[in-house]
PDB file of C-alpha atoms in Angstrom:
ATOM      1  CA  ASN A  10       0.000   0.000   0.000  1.00  0.00           C
ATOM      2  CA  ASN A  11       1.750   3.156  -1.177  1.00  0.00           C
ATOM      3  CA  HIS A  12      -0.006   5.171   1.523  1.00  0.00           C
ATOM      4  CA  ASN A  13       2.546   3.658   3.935  1.00  0.00           C
ATOM      5  CA  TRP A  14       5.361   5.685   2.366  1.00  0.00           C
ATOM      6  CA  PHE A  15       3.421   8.638   0.965  1.00  0.00           C
ATOM      7  CA  LYS A  16       1.821   9.523   4.312  1.00  0.00           C
ATOM      8  CA  ASN A  17       5.164  10.867   5.573  1.00  0.00           C
ATOM      9  CA  VAL A  18       5.997  12.814   2.420  1.00  0.00           C
ATOM     10  CA  HIS A  19       5.245  16.527   2.761  1.00  0.00           C
ATOM     11  CA  LEU A  20       4.125  18.407  -0.351  1.00  0.00           C
ATOM     12  CA  LEU A  21       6.775  21.138  -0.256  1.00  0.00           C
ATOM     13  CA  ASP A  22       9.547  18.611   0.383  1.00  0.00           C
ATOM     14  CA  PHE A  23       8.258  16.429  -2.448  1.00  0.00           C
ATOM     15  CA  LEU A  24       8.204  19.339  -4.889  1.00  0.00           C
ATOM     16  CA  ARG A  25      11.666  20.496  -3.809  1.00  0.00           C
ATOM     17  CA  ASP A  26      13.306  17.074  -3.879  1.00  0.00           C
ATOM     18  CA  TYR A  27      11.502  15.340  -6.744  1.00  0.00           C
ATOM     19  CA  GLY A  28       9.429  17.893  -8.655  1.00  0.00           C
ATOM     20  CA  LYS A  29      12.582  19.697  -9.730  1.00  0.00           C
ATOM     21  CA  LEU A  30      13.680  16.564 -11.593  1.00  0.00           C
ATOM     22  CA  PHE A  31      10.732  16.731 -13.992  1.00  0.00           C
ATOM     23  CA  LYS A  32      10.533  19.164 -16.887  1.00  0.00           C
ATOM     24  CA  VAL A  33       7.016  20.388 -17.636  1.00  0.00           C
ATOM     25  CA  GLN A  34       7.684  20.255 -21.386  1.00  0.00           C
ATOM     26  CA  GLN A  35       8.531  16.541 -21.149  1.00  0.00           C
ATOM     27  CA  MET A  36       5.422  15.954 -19.073  1.00  0.00           C
ATOM     28  CA  LEU A  37       3.297  17.776 -21.653  1.00  0.00           C
ATOM     29  CA  ASN A  38       4.796  15.657 -24.436  1.00  0.00           C
ATOM     30  CA  LYS A  39       3.599  12.384 -22.912  1.00  0.00           C
ATOM     31  CA  ASN A  40       0.874  10.875 -25.106  1.00  0.00           C
ATOM     32  CA  SER A  41      -1.351  10.383 -22.066  1.00  0.00           C
ATOM     33  CA  VAL A  42      -1.248  14.142 -21.440  1.00  0.00           C
ATOM     34  CA  LYS A  43      -1.334  15.313 -25.069  1.00  0.00           C
ATOM     35  CA  SER A  44      -4.439  13.280 -25.808  1.00  0.00           C
ATOM     36  CA  ARG A  45      -6.272  14.903 -22.887  1.00  0.00           C
ATOM     37  CA  MET A  46      -5.177  18.431 -23.804  1.00  0.00           C
ATOM     38  CA  ALA A  47      -6.587  18.347 -27.322  1.00  0.00           C
ATOM     39  CA  PRO A  48      -9.029  21.215 -27.738  1.00  0.00           C
ATOM     40  CA  SER A  49     -12.678  20.341 -27.509  1.00  0.00           C
ATOM     41  CA  THR A  50     -15.083  21.429 -30.222  1.00  0.00           C
ATOM     42  CA  ASN A  51     -17.589  22.307 -27.490  1.00  0.00           C
ATOM     43  CA  PRO A  52     -16.638  25.613 -25.764  1.00  0.00           C
ATOM     44  CA  ASN A  53     -18.638  24.607 -22.649  1.00  0.00           C
ATOM     45  CA  SER A  54     -16.960  21.222 -22.349  1.00  0.00           C
ATOM     46  CA  SER A  55     -15.272  20.257 -19.108  1.00  0.00           C
ATOM     47  CA  GLU A  56     -12.969  17.919 -21.023  1.00  0.00           C
ATOM     48  CA  GLY A  57      -9.262  18.261 -20.529  1.00  0.00           C
ATOM     49  CA  ILE A  58      -6.815  17.231 -17.875  1.00  0.00           C
ATOM     50  CA  SER A  59      -6.975  18.179 -14.225  1.00  0.00           C
ATOM     51  CA  PHE A  60      -3.934  19.129 -12.175  1.00  0.00           C
ATOM     52  CA  THR A  61      -4.437  15.887 -10.251  1.00  0.00           C
ATOM     53  CA  GLU A  62      -4.208  13.822 -13.429  1.00  0.00           C
ATOM     54  CA  PHE A  63      -1.283  15.872 -14.760  1.00  0.00           C
ATOM     55  CA  SER A  64       0.762  15.563 -11.570  1.00  0.00           C
ATOM     56  CA  TYR A  65      -0.083  11.877 -11.094  1.00  0.00           C
ATOM     57  CA  GLN A  66       2.932  10.888 -13.186  1.00  0.00           C
ATOM     58  CA  LEU A  67       5.198  12.380 -10.492  1.00  0.00           C
ATOM     59  CA  LEU A  68       3.485  10.385  -7.759  1.00  0.00           C
ATOM     60  CA  GLN A  69       3.599   7.164  -9.747  1.00  0.00           C
ATOM     61  CA  ALA A  70       7.249   7.819 -10.598  1.00  0.00           C
ATOM     62  CA  TYR A  71       8.096   8.243  -6.914  1.00  0.00           C
ATOM     63  CA  ASP A  72       6.116   5.096  -6.128  1.00  0.00           C
ATOM     64  CA  PHE A  73       8.254   3.075  -8.573  1.00  0.00           C
ATOM     65  CA  TYR A  74      11.439   4.683  -7.210  1.00  0.00           C
ATOM     66  CA  HIS A  75      10.456   3.740  -3.656  1.00  0.00           C
ATOM     67  CA  LEU A  76       9.701   0.138  -4.639  1.00  0.00           C
ATOM     68  CA  TYR A  77      12.971  -0.028  -6.593  1.00  0.00           C
ATOM     69  CA  LYS A  78      15.028   1.316  -3.689  1.00  0.00           C
ATOM     70  CA  GLU A  79      13.298  -0.452  -0.794  1.00  0.00           C
ATOM     71  CA  ASP A  80      12.111  -3.723  -2.343  1.00  0.00           C
ATOM     72  CA  GLN A  81      14.423  -4.117  -5.360  1.00  0.00           C
ATOM     73  CA  CYS A  82      11.410  -3.981  -7.693  1.00  0.00           C
ATOM     74  CA  THR A  83      12.871  -3.567 -11.180  1.00  0.00           C
ATOM     75  CA  LEU A  84       9.757  -4.056 -13.325  1.00  0.00           C
ATOM     76  CA  GLN A  85       6.537  -2.084 -13.385  1.00  0.00           C
ATOM     77  CA  ILE A  86       3.660  -3.605 -15.338  1.00  0.00           C
ATOM     78  CA  GLY A  87       0.608  -1.666 -16.433  1.00  0.00           C
ATOM     79  CA  GLY A  88      -1.931  -1.058 -19.124  1.00  0.00           C
ATOM     80  CA  SER A  89      -0.803   0.639 -22.312  1.00  0.00           C
ATOM     81  CA  ASP A  90      -2.348   3.888 -21.062  1.00  0.00           C
ATOM     82  CA  GLN A  91       0.233   3.917 -18.235  1.00  0.00           C
ATOM     83  CA  TRP A  92       3.329   3.996 -20.480  1.00  0.00           C
ATOM     84  CA  GLY A  93       4.079   7.669 -19.792  1.00  0.00           C
ATOM     85  CA  ASN A  94       3.734   7.193 -16.038  1.00  0.00           C
ATOM     86  CA  ILE A  95       5.935   4.097 -16.081  1.00  0.00           C
ATOM     87  CA  THR A  96       8.679   5.797 -18.090  1.00  0.00           C
ATOM     88  CA  SER A  97       8.543   8.735 -15.675  1.00  0.00           C
ATOM     89  CA  GLY A  98       9.368   6.290 -12.875  1.00  0.00           C
ATOM     90  CA  ILE A  99      12.263   4.794 -14.803  1.00  0.00           C
ATOM     91  CA  GLN A 100      13.609   8.280 -15.502  1.00  0.00           C
ATOM     92  CA  LEU A 101      13.297   9.276 -11.838  1.00  0.00           C
ATOM     93  CA  ILE A 102      15.211   6.180 -10.733  1.00  0.00           C
ATOM     94  CA  HIS A 103      18.034   7.034 -13.126  1.00  0.00           C
ATOM     95  CA  ARG A 104      18.092  10.716 -12.197  1.00  0.00           C
ATOM     96  CA  LEU A 105      18.310   9.954  -8.487  1.00  0.00           C
ATOM     97  CA  LEU A 106      20.746   7.057  -8.700  1.00  0.00           C
ATOM     98  CA  ASP A 107      22.836   8.268 -11.670  1.00  0.00           C
ATOM     99  CA  PRO A 108      22.820  12.053 -11.152  1.00  0.00           C
ATOM    100  CA  GLN A 109      25.399  12.687 -13.916  1.00  0.00           C
ATOM    101  CA  SER A 110      23.059  11.099 -16.421  1.00  0.00           C
ATOM    102  CA  SER A 111      20.593  13.155 -18.430  1.00  0.00           C
ATOM    103  CA  ALA A 112      18.216  10.176 -18.101  1.00  0.00           C
ATOM    104  CA  ASP A 113      15.923  11.123 -20.915  1.00  0.00           C
ATOM    105  CA  GLU A 114      13.917   8.452 -22.679  1.00  0.00           C
ATOM    106  CA  THR A 115      16.601   7.780 -25.282  1.00  0.00           C
ATOM    107  CA  SER A 116      19.721   7.632 -23.130  1.00  0.00           C
ATOM    108  CA  GLU A 117      21.469   4.427 -22.179  1.00  0.00           C
ATOM    109  CA  ILE A 118      21.960   3.946 -18.456  1.00  0.00           C
ATOM    110  CA  SER A 119      24.377   1.544 -16.848  1.00  0.00           C
ATOM    111  CA  ASN A 120      24.366   0.301 -13.256  1.00  0.00           C
ATOM    112  CA  HIS A 121      20.661   0.816 -12.469  1.00  0.00           C
ATOM    113  CA  PHE A 122      18.137  -1.300 -14.282  1.00  0.00           C
ATOM    114  CA  ALA A 123      14.452  -0.495 -14.172  1.00  0.00           C
ATOM    115  CA  TYR A 124      11.976  -1.665 -16.757  1.00  0.00           C
ATOM    116  CA  GLY A 125       8.405  -1.105 -17.810  1.00  0.00           C
ATOM    117  CA  LEU A 126       6.028  -3.514 -19.480  1.00  0.00           C
ATOM    118  CA  THR A 127       2.651  -2.493 -20.813  1.00  0.00           C
ATOM    119  CA  LEU A 128      -0.168  -4.654 -22.035  1.00  0.00           C
ATOM    120  CA  PRO A 129      -3.197  -3.781 -24.140  1.00  0.00           C
ATOM    121  CA  LEU A 130      -6.106  -2.515 -22.082  1.00  0.00           C
ATOM    122  CA  ILE A 131      -8.868  -4.933 -21.233  1.00  0.00           C
ATOM    123  CA  THR A 132     -12.197  -3.351 -22.068  1.00  0.00           C
ATOM    124  CA  THR A 133     -15.873  -4.049 -21.693  1.00  0.00           C
ATOM    125  CA  THR A 134     -17.936  -4.858 -24.764  1.00  0.00           C
ATOM    126  CA  ASP A 135     -18.743  -1.157 -25.126  1.00  0.00           C
ATOM    127  CA  GLY A 136     -15.057  -0.169 -24.994  1.00  0.00           C
ATOM    128  CA  LYS A 137     -14.783   1.034 -21.384  1.00  0.00           C
ATOM    129  CA  LYS A 138     -11.527   0.259 -19.575  1.00  0.00           C
ATOM    130  CA  LEU A 139     -11.541  -2.510 -16.970  1.00  0.00           C
ATOM    131  CA  GLY A 140      -9.215  -1.937 -14.049  1.00  0.00           C
ATOM    132  CA  LYS A 141      -8.873  -0.862 -10.441  1.00  0.00           C
ATOM    133  CA  SER A 142      -9.666   2.760 -11.286  1.00  0.00           C
ATOM    134  CA  SER A 143     -12.711   1.978 -13.417  1.00  0.00           C
ATOM    135  CA  SER A 144     -15.887   3.759 -12.381  1.00  0.00           C
ATOM    136  CA  ALA A 145     -18.216   1.249 -14.023  1.00  0.00           C
ATOM    137  CA  PRO A 146     -19.980  -0.987 -11.461  1.00  0.00           C
ATOM    138  CA  GLY A 147     -18.290  -4.379 -11.253  1.00  0.00           C
ATOM    139  CA  ALA A 148     -15.513  -3.330 -13.636  1.00  0.00           C
ATOM    140  CA  GLY A 149     -12.732  -3.233 -11.060  1.00  0.00           C
ATOM    141  CA  ILE A 150     -10.034  -5.862 -11.404  1.00  0.00           C
ATOM    142  CA  TRP A 151      -7.834  -6.752  -8.447  1.00  0.00           C
ATOM    143  CA  LEU A 152      -5.046  -9.305  -8.284  1.00  0.00           C
ATOM    144  CA  ASP A 153      -4.439 -11.061  -4.972  1.00  0.00           C
TER     145      ASP A 153
END
């Protein structure tokens, strides 16, 4: 449960220590963000991306870093929609453990190995995503 390590992380400390390692332009270039920022044809639409959704990649990145450091977790698996969040975690691991590295998505890193694996999304017959964050009744999937 990531609440066990996030509950002691203070917002200002998190932004100072980890937020500085993320460039907004790189975050905006993630497909998961770009697809949500596309302009709507309806001027009254509430579509778009919230700050919570935008900043989630930092939290997920820290989560992977914590698991890597504390539990030697080297592989994060997720749905294809999580690719940007997973690569953010890999980049954070490299930036913190190989500070001389630029650790962008194309650089080669030695010494610290972290990997991401994505799988196609599982959807309902009407195309809605199945998963733990699904809002559809009975659509949550949990692995024990």
